[in-house]
mmCIF file of C-alpha atoms in Angstrom:
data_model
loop_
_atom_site.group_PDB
_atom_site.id
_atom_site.type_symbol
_atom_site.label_atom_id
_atom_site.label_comp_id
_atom_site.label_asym_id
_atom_site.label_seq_id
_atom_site.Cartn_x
_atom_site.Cartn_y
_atom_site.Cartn_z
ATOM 1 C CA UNK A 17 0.000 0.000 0.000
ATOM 2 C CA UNK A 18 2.783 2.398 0.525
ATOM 3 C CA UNK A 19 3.979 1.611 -3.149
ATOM 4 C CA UNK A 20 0.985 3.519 -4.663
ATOM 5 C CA UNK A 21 0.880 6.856 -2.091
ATOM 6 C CA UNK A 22 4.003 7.135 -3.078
ATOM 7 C CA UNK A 23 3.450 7.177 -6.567
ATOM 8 C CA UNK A 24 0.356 9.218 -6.032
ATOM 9 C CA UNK A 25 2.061 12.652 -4.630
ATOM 10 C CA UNK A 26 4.419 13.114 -6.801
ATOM 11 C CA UNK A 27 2.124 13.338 -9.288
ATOM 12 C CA UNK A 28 0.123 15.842 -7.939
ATOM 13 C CA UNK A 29 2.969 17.865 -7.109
ATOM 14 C CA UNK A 30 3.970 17.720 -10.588
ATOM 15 C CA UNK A 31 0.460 18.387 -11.611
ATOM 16 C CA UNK A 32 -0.197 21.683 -9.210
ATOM 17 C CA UNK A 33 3.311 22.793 -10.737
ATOM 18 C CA UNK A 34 1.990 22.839 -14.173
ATOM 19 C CA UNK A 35 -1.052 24.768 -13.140
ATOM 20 C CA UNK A 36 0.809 27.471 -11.138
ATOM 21 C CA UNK A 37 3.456 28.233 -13.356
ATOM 22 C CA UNK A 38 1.286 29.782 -16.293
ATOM 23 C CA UNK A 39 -0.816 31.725 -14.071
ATOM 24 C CA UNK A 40 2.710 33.099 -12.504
ATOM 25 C CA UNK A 41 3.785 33.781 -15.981
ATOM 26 C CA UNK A 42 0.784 35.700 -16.970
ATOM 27 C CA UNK A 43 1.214 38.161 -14.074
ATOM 28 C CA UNK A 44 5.217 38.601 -14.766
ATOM 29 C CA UNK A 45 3.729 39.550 -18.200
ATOM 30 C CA UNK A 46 1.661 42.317 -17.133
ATOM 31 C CA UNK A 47 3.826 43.704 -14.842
ATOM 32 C CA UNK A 48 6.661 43.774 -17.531
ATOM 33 C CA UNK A 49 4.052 45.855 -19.697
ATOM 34 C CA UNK A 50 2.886 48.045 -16.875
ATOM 35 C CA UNK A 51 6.961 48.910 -16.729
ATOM 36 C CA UNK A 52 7.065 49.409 -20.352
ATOM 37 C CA UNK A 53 4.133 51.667 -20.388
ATOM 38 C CA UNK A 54 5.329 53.221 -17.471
ATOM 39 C CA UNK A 55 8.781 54.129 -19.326
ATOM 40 C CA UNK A 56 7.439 55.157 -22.550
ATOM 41 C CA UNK A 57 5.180 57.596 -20.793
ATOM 42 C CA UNK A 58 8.190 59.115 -18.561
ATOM 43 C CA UNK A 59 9.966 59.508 -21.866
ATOM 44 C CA UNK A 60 6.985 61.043 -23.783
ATOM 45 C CA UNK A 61 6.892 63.105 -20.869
ATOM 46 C CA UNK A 62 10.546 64.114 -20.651
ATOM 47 C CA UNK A 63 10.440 64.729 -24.407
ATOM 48 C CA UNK A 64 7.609 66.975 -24.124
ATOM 49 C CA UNK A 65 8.844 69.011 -21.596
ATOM 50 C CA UNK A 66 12.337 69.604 -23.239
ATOM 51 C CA UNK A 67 10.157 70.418 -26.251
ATOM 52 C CA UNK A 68 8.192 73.148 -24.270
ATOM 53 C CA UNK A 69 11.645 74.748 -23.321
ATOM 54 C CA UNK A 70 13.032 74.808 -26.138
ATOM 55 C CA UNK A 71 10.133 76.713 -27.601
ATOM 56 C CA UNK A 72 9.657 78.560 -24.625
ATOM 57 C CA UNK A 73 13.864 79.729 -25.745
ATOM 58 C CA UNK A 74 13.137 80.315 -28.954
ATOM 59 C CA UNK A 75 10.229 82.610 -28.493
ATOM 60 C CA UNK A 76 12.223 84.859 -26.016
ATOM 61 C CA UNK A 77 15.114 84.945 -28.132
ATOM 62 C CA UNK A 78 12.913 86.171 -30.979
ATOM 63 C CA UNK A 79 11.340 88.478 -28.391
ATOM 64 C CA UNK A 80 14.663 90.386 -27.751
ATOM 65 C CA UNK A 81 16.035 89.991 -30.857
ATOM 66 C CA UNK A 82 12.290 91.995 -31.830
ATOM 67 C CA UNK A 83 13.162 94.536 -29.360
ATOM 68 C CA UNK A 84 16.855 95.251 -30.320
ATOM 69 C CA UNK A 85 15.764 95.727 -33.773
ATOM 70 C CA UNK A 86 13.167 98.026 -32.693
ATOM 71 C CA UNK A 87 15.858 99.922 -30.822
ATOM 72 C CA UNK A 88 18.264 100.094 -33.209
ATOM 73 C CA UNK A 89 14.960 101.389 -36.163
ATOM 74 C CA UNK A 90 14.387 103.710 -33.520
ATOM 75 C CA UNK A 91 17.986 105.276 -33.208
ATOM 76 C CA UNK A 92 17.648 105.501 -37.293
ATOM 77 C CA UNK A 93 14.672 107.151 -37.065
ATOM 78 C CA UNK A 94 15.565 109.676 -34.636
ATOM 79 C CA UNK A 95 19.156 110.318 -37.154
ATOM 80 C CA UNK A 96 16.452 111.102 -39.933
ATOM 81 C CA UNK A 97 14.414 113.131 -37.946
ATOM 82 C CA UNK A 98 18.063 115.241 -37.040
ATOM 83 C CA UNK A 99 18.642 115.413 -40.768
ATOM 84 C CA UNK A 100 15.772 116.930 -41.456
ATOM 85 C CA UNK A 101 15.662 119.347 -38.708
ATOM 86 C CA UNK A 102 19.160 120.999 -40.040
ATOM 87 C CA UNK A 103 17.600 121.064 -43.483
ATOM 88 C CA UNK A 104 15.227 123.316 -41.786
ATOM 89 C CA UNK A 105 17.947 125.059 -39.795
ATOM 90 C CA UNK A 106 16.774 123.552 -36.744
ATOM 91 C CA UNK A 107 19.908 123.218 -35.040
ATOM 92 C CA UNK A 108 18.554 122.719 -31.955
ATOM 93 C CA UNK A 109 16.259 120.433 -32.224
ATOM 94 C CA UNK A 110 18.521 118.439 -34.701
ATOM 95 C CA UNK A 111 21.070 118.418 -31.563
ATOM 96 C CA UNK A 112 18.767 117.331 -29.201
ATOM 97 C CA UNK A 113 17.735 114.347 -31.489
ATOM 98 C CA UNK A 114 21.494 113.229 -31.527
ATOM 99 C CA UNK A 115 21.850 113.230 -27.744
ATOM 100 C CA UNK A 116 18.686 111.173 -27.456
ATOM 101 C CA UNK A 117 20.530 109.070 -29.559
ATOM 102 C CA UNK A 118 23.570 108.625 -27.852
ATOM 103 C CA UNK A 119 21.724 107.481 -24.918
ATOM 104 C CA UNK A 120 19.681 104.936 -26.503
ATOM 105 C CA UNK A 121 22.925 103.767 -28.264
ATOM 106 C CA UNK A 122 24.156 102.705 -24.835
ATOM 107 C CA UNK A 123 21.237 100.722 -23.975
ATOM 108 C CA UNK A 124 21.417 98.556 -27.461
ATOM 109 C CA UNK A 125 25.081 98.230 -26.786
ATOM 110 C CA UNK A 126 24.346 96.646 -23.314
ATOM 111 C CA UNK A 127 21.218 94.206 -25.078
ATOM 112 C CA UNK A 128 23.624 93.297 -27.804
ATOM 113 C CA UNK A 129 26.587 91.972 -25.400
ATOM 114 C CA UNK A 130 24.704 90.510 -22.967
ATOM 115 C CA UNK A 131 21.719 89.162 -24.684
ATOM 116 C CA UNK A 132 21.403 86.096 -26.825
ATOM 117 C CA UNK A 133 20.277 88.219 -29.436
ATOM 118 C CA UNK A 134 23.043 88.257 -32.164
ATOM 119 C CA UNK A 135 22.115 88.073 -36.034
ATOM 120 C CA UNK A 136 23.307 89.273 -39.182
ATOM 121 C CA UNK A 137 19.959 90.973 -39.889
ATOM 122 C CA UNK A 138 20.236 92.915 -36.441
ATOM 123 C CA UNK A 139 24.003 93.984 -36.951
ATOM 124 C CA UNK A 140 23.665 95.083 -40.252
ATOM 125 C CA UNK A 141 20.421 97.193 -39.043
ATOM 126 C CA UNK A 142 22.914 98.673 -35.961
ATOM 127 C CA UNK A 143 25.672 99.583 -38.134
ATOM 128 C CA UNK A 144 23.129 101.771 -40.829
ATOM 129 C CA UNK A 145 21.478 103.074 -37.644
ATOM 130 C CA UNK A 146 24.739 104.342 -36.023
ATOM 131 C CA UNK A 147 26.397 105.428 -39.968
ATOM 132 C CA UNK A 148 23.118 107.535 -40.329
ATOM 133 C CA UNK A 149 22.600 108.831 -37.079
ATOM 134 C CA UNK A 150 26.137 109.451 -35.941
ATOM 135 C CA UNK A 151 27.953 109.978 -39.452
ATOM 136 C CA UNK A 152 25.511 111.778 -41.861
ATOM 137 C CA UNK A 153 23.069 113.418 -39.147
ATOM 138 C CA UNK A 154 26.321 114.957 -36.814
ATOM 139 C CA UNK A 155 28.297 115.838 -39.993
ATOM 140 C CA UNK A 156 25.103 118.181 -41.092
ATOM 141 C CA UNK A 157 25.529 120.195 -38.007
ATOM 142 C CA UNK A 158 28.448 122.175 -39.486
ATOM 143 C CA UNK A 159 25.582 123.263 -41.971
ATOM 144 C CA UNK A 160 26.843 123.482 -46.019
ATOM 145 C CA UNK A 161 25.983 126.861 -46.402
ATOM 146 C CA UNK A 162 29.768 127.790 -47.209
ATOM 147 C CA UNK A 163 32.034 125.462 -49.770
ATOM 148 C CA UNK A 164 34.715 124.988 -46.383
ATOM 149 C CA UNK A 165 31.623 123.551 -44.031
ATOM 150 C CA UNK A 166 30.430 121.176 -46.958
ATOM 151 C CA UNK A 167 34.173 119.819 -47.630
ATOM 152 C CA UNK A 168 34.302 119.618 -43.455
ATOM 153 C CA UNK A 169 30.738 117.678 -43.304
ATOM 154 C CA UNK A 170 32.387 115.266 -45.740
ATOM 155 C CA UNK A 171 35.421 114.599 -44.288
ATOM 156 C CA UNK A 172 33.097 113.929 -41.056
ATOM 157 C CA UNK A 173 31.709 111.560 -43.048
ATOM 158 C CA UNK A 174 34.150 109.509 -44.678
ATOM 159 C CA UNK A 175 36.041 109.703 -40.688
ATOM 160 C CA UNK A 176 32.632 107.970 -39.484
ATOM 161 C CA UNK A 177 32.696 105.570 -42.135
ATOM 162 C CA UNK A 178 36.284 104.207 -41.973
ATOM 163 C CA UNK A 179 36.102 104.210 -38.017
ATOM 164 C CA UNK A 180 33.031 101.781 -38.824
ATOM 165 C CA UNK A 181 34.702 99.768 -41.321
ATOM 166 C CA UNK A 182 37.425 98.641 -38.980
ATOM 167 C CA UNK A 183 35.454 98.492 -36.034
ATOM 168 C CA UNK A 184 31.728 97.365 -36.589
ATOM 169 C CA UNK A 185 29.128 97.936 -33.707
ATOM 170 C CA UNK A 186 27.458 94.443 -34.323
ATOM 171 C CA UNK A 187 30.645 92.255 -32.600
ATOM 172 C CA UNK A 188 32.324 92.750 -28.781
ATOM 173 C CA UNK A 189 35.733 93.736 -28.980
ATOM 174 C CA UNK A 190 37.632 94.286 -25.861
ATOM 175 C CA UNK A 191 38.709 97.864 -26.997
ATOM 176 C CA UNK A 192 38.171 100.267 -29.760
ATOM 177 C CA UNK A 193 40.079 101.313 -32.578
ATOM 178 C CA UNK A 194 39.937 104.964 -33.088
ATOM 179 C CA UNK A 195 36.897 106.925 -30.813
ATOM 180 C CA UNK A 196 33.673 105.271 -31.133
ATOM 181 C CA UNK A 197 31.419 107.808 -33.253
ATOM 182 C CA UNK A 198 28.421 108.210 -30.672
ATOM 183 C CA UNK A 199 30.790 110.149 -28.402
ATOM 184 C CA UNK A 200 31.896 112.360 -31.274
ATOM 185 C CA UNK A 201 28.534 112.742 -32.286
ATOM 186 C CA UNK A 202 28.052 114.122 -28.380
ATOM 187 C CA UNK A 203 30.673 116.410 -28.572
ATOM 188 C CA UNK A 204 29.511 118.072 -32.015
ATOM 189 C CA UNK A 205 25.793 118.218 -30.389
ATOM 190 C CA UNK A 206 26.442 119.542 -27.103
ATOM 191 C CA UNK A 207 28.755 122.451 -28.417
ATOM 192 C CA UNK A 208 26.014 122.956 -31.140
ATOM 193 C CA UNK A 209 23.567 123.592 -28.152
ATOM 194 C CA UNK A 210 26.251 125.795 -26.237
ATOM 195 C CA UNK A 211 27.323 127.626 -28.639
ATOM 196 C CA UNK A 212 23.655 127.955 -30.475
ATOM 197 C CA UNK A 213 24.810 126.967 -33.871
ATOM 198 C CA UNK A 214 28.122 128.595 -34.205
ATOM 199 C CA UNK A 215 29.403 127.140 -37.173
ATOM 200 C CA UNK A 216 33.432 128.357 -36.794
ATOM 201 C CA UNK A 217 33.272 126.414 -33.118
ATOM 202 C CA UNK A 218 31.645 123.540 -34.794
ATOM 203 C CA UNK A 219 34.137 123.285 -37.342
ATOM 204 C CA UNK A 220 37.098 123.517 -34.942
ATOM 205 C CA UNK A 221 35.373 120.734 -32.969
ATOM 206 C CA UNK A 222 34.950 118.550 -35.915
ATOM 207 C CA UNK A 223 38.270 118.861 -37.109
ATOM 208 C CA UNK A 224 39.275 117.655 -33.432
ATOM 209 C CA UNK A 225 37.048 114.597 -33.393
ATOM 210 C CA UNK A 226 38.066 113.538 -37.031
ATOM 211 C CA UNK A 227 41.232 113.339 -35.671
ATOM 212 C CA UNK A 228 40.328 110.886 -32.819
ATOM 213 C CA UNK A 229 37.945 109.202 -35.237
ATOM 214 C CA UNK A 230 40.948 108.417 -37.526
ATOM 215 C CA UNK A 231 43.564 107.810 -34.678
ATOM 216 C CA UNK A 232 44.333 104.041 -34.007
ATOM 217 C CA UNK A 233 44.480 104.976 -30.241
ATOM 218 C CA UNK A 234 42.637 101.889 -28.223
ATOM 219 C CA UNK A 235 39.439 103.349 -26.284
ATOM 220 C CA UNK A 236 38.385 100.664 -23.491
ATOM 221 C CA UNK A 237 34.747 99.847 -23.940
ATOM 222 C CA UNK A 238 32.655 101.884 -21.355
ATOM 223 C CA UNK A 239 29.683 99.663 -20.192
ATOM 224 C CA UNK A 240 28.116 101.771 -18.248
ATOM 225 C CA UNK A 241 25.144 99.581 -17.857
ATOM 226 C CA UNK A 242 26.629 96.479 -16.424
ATOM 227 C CA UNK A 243 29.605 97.881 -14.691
ATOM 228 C CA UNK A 244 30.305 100.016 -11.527
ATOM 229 C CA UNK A 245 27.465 101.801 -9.733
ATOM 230 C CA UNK A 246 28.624 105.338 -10.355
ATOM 231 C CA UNK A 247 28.895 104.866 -13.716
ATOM 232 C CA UNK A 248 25.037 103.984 -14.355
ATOM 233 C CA UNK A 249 24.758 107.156 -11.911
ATOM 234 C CA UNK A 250 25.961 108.998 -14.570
ATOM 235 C CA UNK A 251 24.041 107.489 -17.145
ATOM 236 C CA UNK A 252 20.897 107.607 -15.067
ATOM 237 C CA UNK A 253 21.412 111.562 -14.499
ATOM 238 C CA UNK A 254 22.211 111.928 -18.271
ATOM 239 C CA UNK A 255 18.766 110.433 -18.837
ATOM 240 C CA UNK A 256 16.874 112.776 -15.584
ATOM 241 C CA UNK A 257 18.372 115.815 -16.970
ATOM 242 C CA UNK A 258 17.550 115.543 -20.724
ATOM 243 C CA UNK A 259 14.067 115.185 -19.873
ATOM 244 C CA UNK A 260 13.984 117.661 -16.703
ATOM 245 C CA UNK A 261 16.271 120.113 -16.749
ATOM 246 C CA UNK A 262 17.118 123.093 -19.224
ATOM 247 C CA UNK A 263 19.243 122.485 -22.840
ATOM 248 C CA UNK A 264 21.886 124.247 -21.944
ATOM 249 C CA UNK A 265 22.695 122.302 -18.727
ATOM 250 C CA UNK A 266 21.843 119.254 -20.545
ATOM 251 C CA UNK A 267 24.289 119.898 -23.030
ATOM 252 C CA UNK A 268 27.302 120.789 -20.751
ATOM 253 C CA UNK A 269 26.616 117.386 -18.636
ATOM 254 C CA UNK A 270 26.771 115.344 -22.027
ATOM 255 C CA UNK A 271 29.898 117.122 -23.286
ATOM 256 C CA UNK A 272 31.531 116.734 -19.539
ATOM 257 C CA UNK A 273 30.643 113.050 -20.103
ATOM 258 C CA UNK A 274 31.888 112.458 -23.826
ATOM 259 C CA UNK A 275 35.462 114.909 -23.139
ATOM 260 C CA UNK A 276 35.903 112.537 -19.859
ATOM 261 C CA UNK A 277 35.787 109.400 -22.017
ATOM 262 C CA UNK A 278 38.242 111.210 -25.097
ATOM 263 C CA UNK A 279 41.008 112.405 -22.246
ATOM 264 C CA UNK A 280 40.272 109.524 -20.223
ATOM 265 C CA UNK A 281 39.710 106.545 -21.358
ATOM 266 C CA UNK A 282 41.529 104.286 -18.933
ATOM 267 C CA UNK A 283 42.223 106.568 -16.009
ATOM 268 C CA UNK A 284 38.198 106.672 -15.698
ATOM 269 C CA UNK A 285 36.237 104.317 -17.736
ATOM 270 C CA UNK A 286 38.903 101.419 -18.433
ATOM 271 C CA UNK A 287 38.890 97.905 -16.778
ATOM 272 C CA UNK A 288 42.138 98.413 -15.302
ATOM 273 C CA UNK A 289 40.656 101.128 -12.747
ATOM 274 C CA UNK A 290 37.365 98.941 -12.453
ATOM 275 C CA UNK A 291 39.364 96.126 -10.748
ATOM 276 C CA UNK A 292 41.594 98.685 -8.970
ATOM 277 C CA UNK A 293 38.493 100.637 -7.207
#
């Protein structure tokens, strides 16, 4: 008799074994496609959120590349609107354009260093703005009334033109080669406001900042916006007093500034004192 119990449970062990071992099977299946779901969702979801970045990159990219642009149309516009004033022997008013100008000049300068927001389309658009502006628009100052003021206004000119040739505002050199034409541009429209048009002291001045213009002396940049406190001080009072305060004191802050910058370019506005202080 103990022959056949024998026999007997090892069968049904072998039997329960085949009936567990597909049912076992089944739920190792599922659980391997719950995990596969599982990490084809996390990647979907990974995907789309690296997606969603990139666009959300892309669109504010565009966005300050829009507003650059619109910065650097603007400075044009306001060179145009100086041209035309001194057509209509509006000196003043063509000066006061100009040192508008020269502080939104500063501000595009920052954006375009700082900002991801470099294209060929937007330099190209910054170096017209700045040859129009602060080459044809400050070279019409000296008026061309007389044949000596229209040879001067064309030498002014062709100086604005070669110092943008070798040194064009859309890259980020470390220094500049030759003074950067918005400060000349200051000088000629802050004497024009001082001196109310007088077109010997405008010549004289012209004749000096040609000279600079054409020199190969290095002029630091200034970055007023993202360096030292008191220098956005000064920038931030250049911008208070040409909106609140009379031309004439306007005009003799903004020349201060610009003649500081010519004299001085290291002792005040160069790197080398930036570290030192």
């Amino acid at each position: 008799m103990s022959c056949p119990q024998a026999s007997y449970w090892p069968q049904g062990s072998s039997v329960c074994t085949q009936v567990a071992s597909p049912v076992a099977k089944e739920e190792d299946d599922k659980v391997g496609e719950v995990s596969t779901d599982c990490q084809v969702s996390h990647g979907q979801c990974n995907s789309f959120s690296l997606s969603n970045e990139h666009n959300h990159s892309q669109i504010s990219e565009l966005s300050w590349k829009d507003i650059t642009n619109a910065l650097s149309l603007a400075n044009m516009v306001l060179g145009l609107f100086s041209i035309f004033c001194s057509f209509s022997r509006k000196s003043q008013c063509a000066s006061w354009m100009l040192l508008i100008s020269f502080l939104l000049d500063t501000i595009i300068g920052t954006m375009t260093r700082h900002l991801p927001v470099c294209s060929k389309l937007g330099a190209e658009l910054n170096d017209f703005a700045v040859f129009t502006t602060f080459g044809l628009a400050s070279a019409l100052l000296l008026g061309v009334d007389g044949p000596l003021n229209g040879f001067l206004a064309i030498i002014y000119v062709l100086a604005a033109s070669f110092r943008l040739c070798f040194c064009p505002t859309g890259g980020a050199p470390v220094s500049y080669k030759g003074l950067p034409c918005p400060y000349a541009s200051c000088v000629l429209a802050s004497t024009s406001l001082l001196t109310k048009g007088n077109t010997f002291i405008l010549g004289c001045m012209a004749s000096l900042m040609i000279l600079f213009m054409i020199d190969q002396s290095s002029y630091p940049q200034d970055e007023i916006l993202e360096s030292e406190s008191w220098k956005k001080v000064v920038y931030m009072g250049g911008v208070i007093m040409m909106f609140f305060s009379p031309f004439s004191l306007t005009a003799f802050y903004c020349l201060l500034w610009s003649l500081s910058y010519i004299f001085f370019p290291d002792a005040l506005w160069g790197k080398a004192v930036c570290l030192r202080l």
